[in-house]
Amino acid sequence: MKDNFWRDLPRPFFILAPMEDVTDVVFRHVVSEAGRPDVFFTEFTNTESYCHPQGQQSVRGRLTYTEDEQPIVAHIWGDKPELFRQMSIGMAEEGFRGVDINMGCPVHNVAANGKGCGLIRRPEVAAELIQAAKAGGLPVSVKTRLGYTDVDEWRDWLTHLLQQDIVNLSIHLRTKKEMSKVDAHWELIPEIKKLRDEVASDTLLTINGDIPDRQTGMELVQKYGVDGGVMIGRGIFTNPFAFEKEHKEPNSKEMLDLLRLHLDLFDQYSTEDERRPFKPLRRFLRSISGGFEGQVN
């Protein structure tokens, strides 16, 4: 392994969750302006597209980053070990600091094809992907869920992942079946931590699910003894300042300043051949309007 930056992170560390069609270079810079996390992940990037001569162009925008975002980790998905090997080498050459494997995406056409959280039902393939992703010499981490159908699957599944010598395991504390329809199973954190200590004490644990801001994350860290990281996803749409150390209710000027920045960066990183996705901008606009409504009320 060339450089395990994870060891040098503060404890706890905070990560902006990878989100499809959201966490591109533009959105990450807006979040960084509001309140920077310790680690950035890219959007989901398909290994098959990256490794196909005609597909590389389609994923180039997903892998665009700037040096001031470091440490940044390439978040990749698929199910073919050889492509993971090729892509991990490419990610090292492109300057990424790590590779994170998606084993938690619950979208039907991904999971049903044995990818994303579909790998929970293909543990041997999951292990092969992890080993293949180490070919580039970057630290390899995994993002997953507790199980596919039942919460009780967590012990066998997480044990299997922890046995693969990964640097960090990010766990969305729900199953694929639960999606985000039920409360995250925070109560399992102590048991998961105990399992980690028994199986792979050097692997960091990052918790994810129903964590709207840094303050809630710190409460969970203190309550459950989390000694790794906290990942925030959807909470960033409610409050772009979610990573600020002190709770912040942004005023209208601050929200408008972020909107202007988003629009400027959207133009800056868009070209004729590569338009930035509109979804992050739409969601950010909804966040802005919600903030204004709260101030009016």
JSON list of C-alpha atoms in Angstrom, two decimals, residues 100-286:
[
{"chain": "A", "resi": 100, "resn": "ASP", "atom": "CA", "xyz": [-13.94, 2.66, -2.12]},
{"chain": "A", "resi": 101, "resn": "ILE", "atom": "CA", "xyz": [-16.11, -0.22, -3.35]},
{"chain": "A", "resi": 102, "resn": "ASN", "atom": "CA", "xyz": [-19.87, 0.13, -3.43]},
{"chain": "A", "resi": 103, "resn": "MET", "atom": "CA", "xyz": [-21.57, -2.88, -1.87]},
{"chain": "A", "resi": 104, "resn": "GLY", "atom": "CA", "xyz": [-24.60, -1.00, -0.61]},
{"chain": "A", "resi": 105, "resn": "CYS", "atom": "CA", "xyz": [-26.51, 0.54, -3.53]},
{"chain": "A", "resi": 106, "resn": "PRO", "atom": "CA", "xyz": [-30.11, -0.74, -3.21]},
{"chain": "A", "resi": 107, "resn": "VAL", "atom": "CA", "xyz": [-31.37, 0.38, -6.64]},
{"chain": "A", "resi": 108, "resn": "HIS", "atom": "CA", "xyz": [-33.18, -2.59, -8.20]},
{"chain": "A", "resi": 109, "resn": "ASN", "atom": "CA", "xyz": [-31.39, -2.81, -11.54]},
{"chain": "A", "resi": 110, "resn": "VAL", "atom": "CA", "xyz": [-28.05, -2.70, -9.72]},
{"chain": "A", "resi": 111, "resn": "ALA", "atom": "CA", "xyz": [-28.77, -5.09, -6.84]},
{"chain": "A", "resi": 112, "resn": "ALA", "atom": "CA", "xyz": [-30.75, -7.57, -8.95]},
{"chain": "A", "resi": 113, "resn": "ASN", "atom": "CA", "xyz": [-27.70, -7.99, -11.18]},
{"chain": "A", "resi": 114, "resn": "GLY", "atom": "CA", "xyz": [-25.49, -8.87, -8.24]},
{"chain": "A", "resi": 115, "resn": "LYS", "atom": "CA", "xyz": [-23.81, -5.49, -7.94]},
{"chain": "A", "resi": 116, "resn": "GLY", "atom": "CA", "xyz": [-24.03, -2.86, -5.22]},
{"chain": "A", "resi": 117, "resn": "CYS", "atom": "CA", "xyz": [-25.79, -4.49, -2.28]},
{"chain": "A", "resi": 118, "resn": "GLY", "atom": "CA", "xyz": [-26.41, -7.50, -4.53]},
{"chain": "A", "resi": 119, "resn": "LEU", "atom": "CA", "xyz": [-22.85, -8.47, -3.56]},
{"chain": "A", "resi": 120, "resn": "ILE", "atom": "CA", "xyz": [-24.15, -9.25, -0.07]},
{"chain": "A", "resi": 121, "resn": "ARG", "atom": "CA", "xyz": [-25.54, -12.40, -1.68]},
{"chain": "A", "resi": 122, "resn": "ARG", "atom": "CA", "xyz": [-22.25, -13.03, -3.53]},
{"chain": "A", "resi": 123, "resn": "PRO", "atom": "CA", "xyz": [-19.67, -12.92, -0.72]},
{"chain": "A", "resi": 124, "resn": "GLU", "atom": "CA", "xyz": [-16.95, -14.75, -2.64]},
{"chain": "A", "resi": 125, "resn": "VAL", "atom": "CA", "xyz": [-17.20, -12.32, -5.54]},
{"chain": "A", "resi": 126, "resn": "ALA", "atom": "CA", "xyz": [-17.11, -9.45, -3.04]},
{"chain": "A", "resi": 127, "resn": "ALA", "atom": "CA", "xyz": [-13.84, -10.81, -1.65]},
{"chain": "A", "resi": 128, "resn": "GLU", "atom": "CA", "xyz": [-12.37, -11.15, -5.15]},
{"chain": "A", "resi": 129, "resn": "LEU", "atom": "CA", "xyz": [-13.27, -7.54, -5.96]},
{"chain": "A", "resi": 130, "resn": "ILE", "atom": "CA", "xyz": [-11.58, -6.26, -2.81]},
{"chain": "A", "resi": 131, "resn": "GLN", "atom": "CA", "xyz": [-8.36, -8.12, -3.55]},
{"chain": "A", "resi": 132, "resn": "ALA", "atom": "CA", "xyz": [-8.40, -7.00, -7.19]},
{"chain": "A", "resi": 133, "resn": "ALA", "atom": "CA", "xyz": [-8.88, -3.37, -6.16]},
{"chain": "A", "resi": 134, "resn": "LYS", "atom": "CA", "xyz": [-5.60, -3.49, -4.23]},
{"chain": "A", "resi": 135, "resn": "ALA", "atom": "CA", "xyz": [-3.62, -3.78, -7.49]},
{"chain": "A", "resi": 136, "resn": "GLY", "atom": "CA", "xyz": [-3.12, -0.02, -7.71]},
{"chain": "A", "resi": 137, "resn": "GLY", "atom": "CA", "xyz": [-1.49, 0.14, -4.29]},
{"chain": "A", "resi": 138, "resn": "LEU", "atom": "CA", "xyz": [-4.14, 2.49, -2.88]},
{"chain": "A", "resi": 139, "resn": "PRO", "atom": "CA", "xyz": [-5.94, 1.82, 0.41]},
{"chain": "A", "resi": 140, "resn": "VAL", "atom": "CA", "xyz": [-9.18, -0.04, -0.27]},
{"chain": "A", "resi": 141, "resn": "SER", "atom": "CA", "xyz": [-12.37, 0.58, 1.67]},
{"chain": "A", "resi": 142, "resn": "VAL", "atom": "CA", "xyz": [-15.96, -0.66, 1.36]},
{"chain": "A", "resi": 143, "resn": "LYS", "atom": "CA", "xyz": [-19.37, 0.94, 1.78]},
{"chain": "A", "resi": 144, "resn": "THR", "atom": "CA", "xyz": [-22.20, -1.48, 2.49]},
{"chain": "A", "resi": 145, "resn": "ARG", "atom": "CA", "xyz": [-25.42, -2.19, 4.39]},
{"chain": "A", "resi": 146, "resn": "LEU", "atom": "CA", "xyz": [-26.28, -4.48, 7.29]},
{"chain": "A", "resi": 147, "resn": "GLY", "atom": "CA", "xyz": [-27.76, -7.12, 5.01]},
{"chain": "A", "resi": 148, "resn": "TYR", "atom": "CA", "xyz": [-29.96, -7.74, 2.01]},
{"chain": "A", "resi": 149, "resn": "THR", "atom": "CA", "xyz": [-33.29, -8.73, 3.56]},
{"chain": "A", "resi": 150, "resn": "ASP", "atom": "CA", "xyz": [-32.86, -9.25, 7.30]},
{"chain": "A", "resi": 151, "resn": "VAL", "atom": "CA", "xyz": [-30.97, -7.21, 9.87]},
{"chain": "A", "resi": 152, "resn": "ASP", "atom": "CA", "xyz": [-29.69, -10.48, 11.36]},
{"chain": "A", "resi": 153, "resn": "GLU", "atom": "CA", "xyz": [-27.48, -10.95, 8.30]},
{"chain": "A", "resi": 154, "resn": "TRP", "atom": "CA", "xyz": [-25.09, -8.30, 9.57]},
{"chain": "A", "resi": 155, "resn": "ARG", "atom": "CA", "xyz": [-22.79, -10.53, 11.63]},
{"chain": "A", "resi": 156, "resn": "ASP", "atom": "CA", "xyz": [-21.85, -13.02, 8.91]},
{"chain": "A", "resi": 157, "resn": "TRP", "atom": "CA", "xyz": [-21.65, -10.38, 6.19]},
{"chain": "A", "resi": 158, "resn": "LEU", "atom": "CA", "xyz": [-19.56, -7.86, 8.11]},
{"chain": "A", "resi": 159, "resn": "THR", "atom": "CA", "xyz": [-17.30, -10.61, 9.44]},
{"chain": "A", "resi": 160, "resn": "HIS", "atom": "CA", "xyz": [-16.62, -11.66, 5.86]},
{"chain": "A", "resi": 161, "resn": "LEU", "atom": "CA", "xyz": [-15.75, -8.10, 4.82]},
{"chain": "A", "resi": 162, "resn": "LEU", "atom": "CA", "xyz": [-13.55, -7.50, 7.84]},
{"chain": "A", "resi": 163, "resn": "GLN", "atom": "CA", "xyz": [-11.55, -10.61, 6.96]},
{"chain": "A", "resi": 164, "resn": "GLN", "atom": "CA", "xyz": [-10.51, -9.02, 3.64]},
{"chain": "A", "resi": 165, "resn": "ASP", "atom": "CA", "xyz": [-7.97, -6.58, 5.12]},
{"chain": "A", "resi": 166, "resn": "ILE", "atom": "CA", "xyz": [-9.69, -3.31, 4.21]},
{"chain": "A", "resi": 167, "resn": "VAL", "atom": "CA", "xyz": [-8.75, 0.06, 5.72]},
{"chain": "A", "resi": 168, "resn": "ASN", "atom": "CA", "xyz": [-12.27, 1.35, 6.38]},
{"chain": "A", "resi": 169, "resn": "LEU", "atom": "CA", "xyz": [-15.75, -0.15, 6.44]},
{"chain": "A", "resi": 170, "resn": "SER", "atom": "CA", "xyz": [-18.61, 2.33, 6.04]},
{"chain": "A", "resi": 171, "resn": "ILE", "atom": "CA", "xyz": [-21.92, 0.84, 7.14]},
{"chain": "A", "resi": 172, "resn": "HIS", "atom": "CA", "xyz": [-25.33, 2.22, 6.26]},
{"chain": "A", "resi": 173, "resn": "LEU", "atom": "CA", "xyz": [-27.19, 0.90, 9.28]},
{"chain": "A", "resi": 174, "resn": "ARG", "atom": "CA", "xyz": [-30.14, -0.51, 7.33]},
{"chain": "A", "resi": 175, "resn": "THR", "atom": "CA", "xyz": [-30.74, -3.45, 4.98]},
{"chain": "A", "resi": 176, "resn": "LYS", "atom": "CA", "xyz": [-31.41, -3.31, 1.27]},
{"chain": "A", "resi": 177, "resn": "LYS", "atom": "CA", "xyz": [-35.05, -4.19, 1.92]},
{"chain": "A", "resi": 178, "resn": "GLU", "atom": "CA", "xyz": [-35.42, -1.37, 4.44]},
{"chain": "A", "resi": 179, "resn": "MET", "atom": "CA", "xyz": [-34.00, 1.23, 2.04]},
{"chain": "A", "resi": 180, "resn": "SER", "atom": "CA", "xyz": [-34.49, 4.43, 4.08]},
{"chain": "A", "resi": 181, "resn": "LYS", "atom": "CA", "xyz": [-38.03, 3.61, 5.21]},
{"chain": "A", "resi": 182, "resn": "VAL", "atom": "CA", "xyz": [-37.15, 2.74, 8.81]},
{"chain": "A", "resi": 183, "resn": "ASP", "atom": "CA", "xyz": [-34.89, 4.29, 11.40]},
{"chain": "A", "resi": 184, "resn": "ALA", "atom": "CA", "xyz": [-31.21, 3.39, 11.13]},
{"chain": "A", "resi": 185, "resn": "HIS", "atom": "CA", "xyz": [-30.18, 0.67, 13.58]},
{"chain": "A", "resi": 186, "resn": "TRP", "atom": "CA", "xyz": [-27.86, 2.76, 15.70]},
{"chain": "A", "resi": 187, "resn": "GLU", "atom": "CA", "xyz": [-28.32, 0.30, 18.56]},
{"chain": "A", "resi": 188, "resn": "LEU", "atom": "CA", "xyz": [-26.14, -2.22, 16.70]},
{"chain": "A", "resi": 189, "resn": "ILE", "atom": "CA", "xyz": [-23.08, 0.04, 16.70]},
{"chain": "A", "resi": 190, "resn": "PRO", "atom": "CA", "xyz": [-21.55, -1.40, 19.93]},
{"chain": "A", "resi": 191, "resn": "GLU", "atom": "CA", "xyz": [-21.96, -4.99, 18.70]},
{"chain": "A", "resi": 192, "resn": "ILE", "atom": "CA", "xyz": [-20.47, -4.14, 15.31]},
{"chain": "A", "resi": 193, "resn": "LYS", "atom": "CA", "xyz": [-17.56, -2.39, 16.99]},
{"chain": "A", "resi": 194, "resn": "LYS", "atom": "CA", "xyz": [-16.98, -5.45, 19.20]},
{"chain": "A", "resi": 195, "resn": "LEU", "atom": "CA", "xyz": [-16.99, -7.68, 16.11]},
{"chain": "A", "resi": 196, "resn": "ARG", "atom": "CA", "xyz": [-14.49, -5.40, 14.40]},
{"chain": "A", "resi": 197, "resn": "ASP", "atom": "CA", "xyz": [-12.21, -5.55, 17.45]},
{"chain": "A", "resi": 198, "resn": "GLU", "atom": "CA", "xyz": [-12.30, -9.36, 17.34]},
{"chain": "A", "resi": 199, "resn": "VAL", "atom": "CA", "xyz": [-11.85, -9.84, 13.60]},
{"chain": "A", "resi": 200, "resn": "ALA", "atom": "CA", "xyz": [-9.84, -6.89, 12.26]},
{"chain": "A", "resi": 201, "resn": "SER", "atom": "CA", "xyz": [-8.89, -4.36, 14.90]},
{"chain": "A", "resi": 202, "resn": "ASP", "atom": "CA", "xyz": [-6.94, -2.22, 12.42]},
{"chain": "A", "resi": 203, "resn": "THR", "atom": "CA", "xyz": [-9.97, -1.64, 10.18]},
{"chain": "A", "resi": 204, "resn": "LEU", "atom": "CA", "xyz": [-11.73, 1.65, 10.80]},
{"chain": "A", "resi": 205, "resn": "LEU", "atom": "CA", "xyz": [-15.52, 1.77, 11.12]},
{"chain": "A", "resi": 206, "resn": "THR", "atom": "CA", "xyz": [-17.62, 4.59, 9.70]},
{"chain": "A", "resi": 207, "resn": "ILE", "atom": "CA", "xyz": [-21.30, 4.86, 10.59]},
{"chain": "A", "resi": 208, "resn": "ASN", "atom": "CA", "xyz": [-23.97, 6.14, 8.20]},
{"chain": "A", "resi": 209, "resn": "GLY", "atom": "CA", "xyz": [-27.74, 6.55, 8.30]},
{"chain": "A", "resi": 210, "resn": "ASP", "atom": "CA", "xyz": [-30.05, 9.23, 9.76]},
{"chain": "A", "resi": 211, "resn": "ILE", "atom": "CA", "xyz": [-27.13, 11.50, 10.66]},
{"chain": "A", "resi": 212, "resn": "PRO", "atom": "CA", "xyz": [-28.17, 15.01, 9.59]},
{"chain": "A", "resi": 213, "resn": "ASP", "atom": "CA", "xyz": [-25.17, 16.96, 10.85]},
{"chain": "A", "resi": 214, "resn": "ARG", "atom": "CA", "xyz": [-21.86, 16.92, 12.69]},
{"chain": "A", "resi": 215, "resn": "GLN", "atom": "CA", "xyz": [-23.50, 17.53, 16.06]},
{"chain": "A", "resi": 216, "resn": "THR", "atom": "CA", "xyz": [-25.68, 14.40, 15.78]},
{"chain": "A", "resi": 217, "resn": "GLY", "atom": "CA", "xyz": [-22.62, 12.48, 14.63]},
{"chain": "A", "resi": 218, "resn": "MET", "atom": "CA", "xyz": [-20.67, 13.58, 17.69]},
{"chain": "A", "resi": 219, "resn": "GLU", "atom": "CA", "xyz": [-23.54, 12.53, 19.95]},
{"chain": "A", "resi": 220, "resn": "LEU", "atom": "CA", "xyz": [-23.44, 9.04, 18.43]},
{"chain": "A", "resi": 221, "resn": "VAL", "atom": "CA", "xyz": [-19.65, 8.92, 18.75]},
{"chain": "A", "resi": 222, "resn": "GLN", "atom": "CA", "xyz": [-19.91, 9.70, 22.46]},
{"chain": "A", "resi": 223, "resn": "LYS", "atom": "CA", "xyz": [-22.91, 7.46, 23.13]},
{"chain": "A", "resi": 224, "resn": "TYR", "atom": "CA", "xyz": [-21.69, 4.37, 21.30]},
{"chain": "A", "resi": 225, "resn": "GLY", "atom": "CA", "xyz": [-17.92, 4.74, 21.41]},
{"chain": "A", "resi": 226, "resn": "VAL", "atom": "CA", "xyz": [-17.36, 5.15, 17.69]},
{"chain": "A", "resi": 227, "resn": "ASP", "atom": "CA", "xyz": [-13.60, 5.37, 17.13]},
{"chain": "A", "resi": 228, "resn": "GLY", "atom": "CA", "xyz": [-13.59, 5.84, 13.37]},
{"chain": "A", "resi": 229, "resn": "GLY", "atom": "CA", "xyz": [-15.76, 8.01, 11.18]},
{"chain": "A", "resi": 230, "resn": "VAL", "atom": "CA", "xyz": [-19.19, 9.48, 10.56]},
{"chain": "A", "resi": 231, "resn": "MET", "atom": "CA", "xyz": [-20.71, 9.73, 7.09]},
{"chain": "A", "resi": 232, "resn": "ILE", "atom": "CA", "xyz": [-23.39, 12.31, 6.25]},
{"chain": "A", "resi": 233, "resn": "GLY", "atom": "CA", "xyz": [-25.54, 11.98, 3.14]},
{"chain": "A", "resi": 234, "resn": "ARG", "atom": "CA", "xyz": [-29.05, 13.35, 2.76]},
{"chain": "A", "resi": 235, "resn": "GLY", "atom": "CA", "xyz": [-28.60, 15.73, 5.68]},
{"chain": "A", "resi": 236, "resn": "ILE", "atom": "CA", "xyz": [-26.52, 17.96, 3.44]},
{"chain": "A", "resi": 237, "resn": "PHE", "atom": "CA", "xyz": [-29.67, 18.85, 1.47]},
{"chain": "A", "resi": 238, "resn": "THR", "atom": "CA", "xyz": [-31.42, 20.09, 4.59]},
{"chain": "A", "resi": 239, "resn": "ASN", "atom": "CA", "xyz": [-28.42, 22.08, 5.73]},
{"chain": "A", "resi": 240, "resn": "PRO", "atom": "CA", "xyz": [-25.38, 22.67, 3.48]},
{"chain": "A", "resi": 241, "resn": "PHE", "atom": "CA", "xyz": [-23.50, 23.65, 6.65]},
{"chain": "A", "resi": 242, "resn": "ALA", "atom": "CA", "xyz": [-23.94, 20.15, 8.13]},
{"chain": "A", "resi": 243, "resn": "PHE", "atom": "CA", "xyz": [-20.19, 19.64, 8.61]},
{"chain": "A", "resi": 244, "resn": "GLU", "atom": "CA", "xyz": [-19.65, 22.83, 10.62]},
{"chain": "A", "resi": 245, "resn": "LYS", "atom": "CA", "xyz": [-18.30, 22.14, 14.11]},
{"chain": "A", "resi": 246, "resn": "GLU", "atom": "CA", "xyz": [-20.91, 24.38, 15.69]},
{"chain": "A", "resi": 247, "resn": "HIS", "atom": "CA", "xyz": [-24.55, 24.08, 14.66]},
{"chain": "A", "resi": 248, "resn": "LYS", "atom": "CA", "xyz": [-25.35, 26.75, 12.13]},
{"chain": "A", "resi": 249, "resn": "GLU", "atom": "CA", "xyz": [-28.66, 28.07, 10.81]},
{"chain": "A", "resi": 250, "resn": "PRO", "atom": "CA", "xyz": [-27.57, 29.91, 7.67]},
{"chain": "A", "resi": 251, "resn": "ASN", "atom": "CA", "xyz": [-29.13, 33.24, 6.83]},
{"chain": "A", "resi": 252, "resn": "SER", "atom": "CA", "xyz": [-30.51, 34.18, 3.42]},
{"chain": "A", "resi": 253, "resn": "LYS", "atom": "CA", "xyz": [-27.30, 35.92, 2.33]},
{"chain": "A", "resi": 254, "resn": "GLU", "atom": "CA", "xyz": [-25.18, 32.86, 3.10]},
{"chain": "A", "resi": 255, "resn": "MET", "atom": "CA", "xyz": [-27.57, 30.60, 1.20]},
{"chain": "A", "resi": 256, "resn": "LEU", "atom": "CA", "xyz": [-27.63, 32.93, -1.79]},
{"chain": "A", "resi": 257, "resn": "ASP", "atom": "CA", "xyz": [-23.84, 33.12, -1.76]},
{"chain": "A", "resi": 258, "resn": "LEU", "atom": "CA", "xyz": [-23.70, 29.33, -1.95]},
{"chain": "A", "resi": 259, "resn": "LEU", "atom": "CA", "xyz": [-26.21, 29.33, -4.78]},
{"chain": "A", "resi": 260, "resn": "ARG", "atom": "CA", "xyz": [-24.12, 31.84, -6.73]},
{"chain": "A", "resi": 261, "resn": "LEU", "atom": "CA", "xyz": [-21.04, 29.71, -6.15]},
{"chain": "A", "resi": 262, "resn": "HIS", "atom": "CA", "xyz": [-22.91, 26.63, -7.34]},
{"chain": "A", "resi": 263, "resn": "LEU", "atom": "CA", "xyz": [-24.03, 28.38, -10.52]},
{"chain": "A", "resi": 264, "resn": "ASP", "atom": "CA", "xyz": [-20.54, 29.75, -11.20]},
{"chain": "A", "resi": 265, "resn": "LEU", "atom": "CA", "xyz": [-18.91, 26.36, -10.71]},
{"chain": "A", "resi": 266, "resn": "PHE", "atom": "CA", "xyz": [-21.61, 24.69, -12.80]},
{"chain": "A", "resi": 267, "resn": "ASP", "atom": "CA", "xyz": [-20.63, 26.93, -15.70]},
{"chain": "A", "resi": 268, "resn": "GLN", "atom": "CA", "xyz": [-16.91, 26.57, -15.02]},
{"chain": "A", "resi": 269, "resn": "TYR", "atom": "CA", "xyz": [-16.95, 22.78, -15.14]},
{"chain": "A", "resi": 270, "resn": "SER", "atom": "CA", "xyz": [-19.41, 22.42, -18.01]},
{"chain": "A", "resi": 271, "resn": "THR", "atom": "CA", "xyz": [-18.21, 22.12, -21.59]},
{"chain": "A", "resi": 272, "resn": "GLU", "atom": "CA", "xyz": [-19.86, 21.32, -24.91]},
{"chain": "A", "resi": 273, "resn": "ASP", "atom": "CA", "xyz": [-18.81, 17.71, -24.54]},
{"chain": "A", "resi": 274, "resn": "GLU", "atom": "CA", "xyz": [-19.44, 17.40, -20.83]},
{"chain": "A", "resi": 275, "resn": "ARG", "atom": "CA", "xyz": [-22.37, 19.12, -19.18]},
{"chain": "A", "resi": 276, "resn": "ARG", "atom": "CA", "xyz": [-22.57, 18.88, -15.41]},
{"chain": "A", "resi": 277, "resn": "PRO", "atom": "CA", "xyz": [-25.61, 17.04, -14.01]},
{"chain": "A", "resi": 278, "resn": "PHE", "atom": "CA", "xyz": [-28.61, 19.20, -13.11]},
{"chain": "A", "resi": 279, "resn": "LYS", "atom": "CA", "xyz": [-29.84, 17.02, -10.24]},
{"chain": "A", "resi": 280, "resn": "PRO", "atom": "CA", "xyz": [-27.46, 18.46, -7.60]},
{"chain": "A", "resi": 281, "resn": "LEU", "atom": "CA", "xyz": [-28.45, 21.97, -8.63]},
{"chain": "A", "resi": 282, "resn": "ARG", "atom": "CA", "xyz": [-32.17, 21.17, -8.41]},
{"chain": "A", "resi": 283, "resn": "ARG", "atom": "CA", "xyz": [-31.77, 19.61, -4.99]},
{"chain": "A", "resi": 284, "resn": "PHE", "atom": "CA", "xyz": [-29.69, 22.54, -3.83]},
{"chain": "A", "resi": 285, "resn": "LEU", "atom": "CA", "xyz": [-32.36, 24.96, -5.02]},
{"chain": "A", "resi": 286, "resn": "ARG", "atom": "CA", "xyz": [-34.93, 23.06, -2.96]}
]
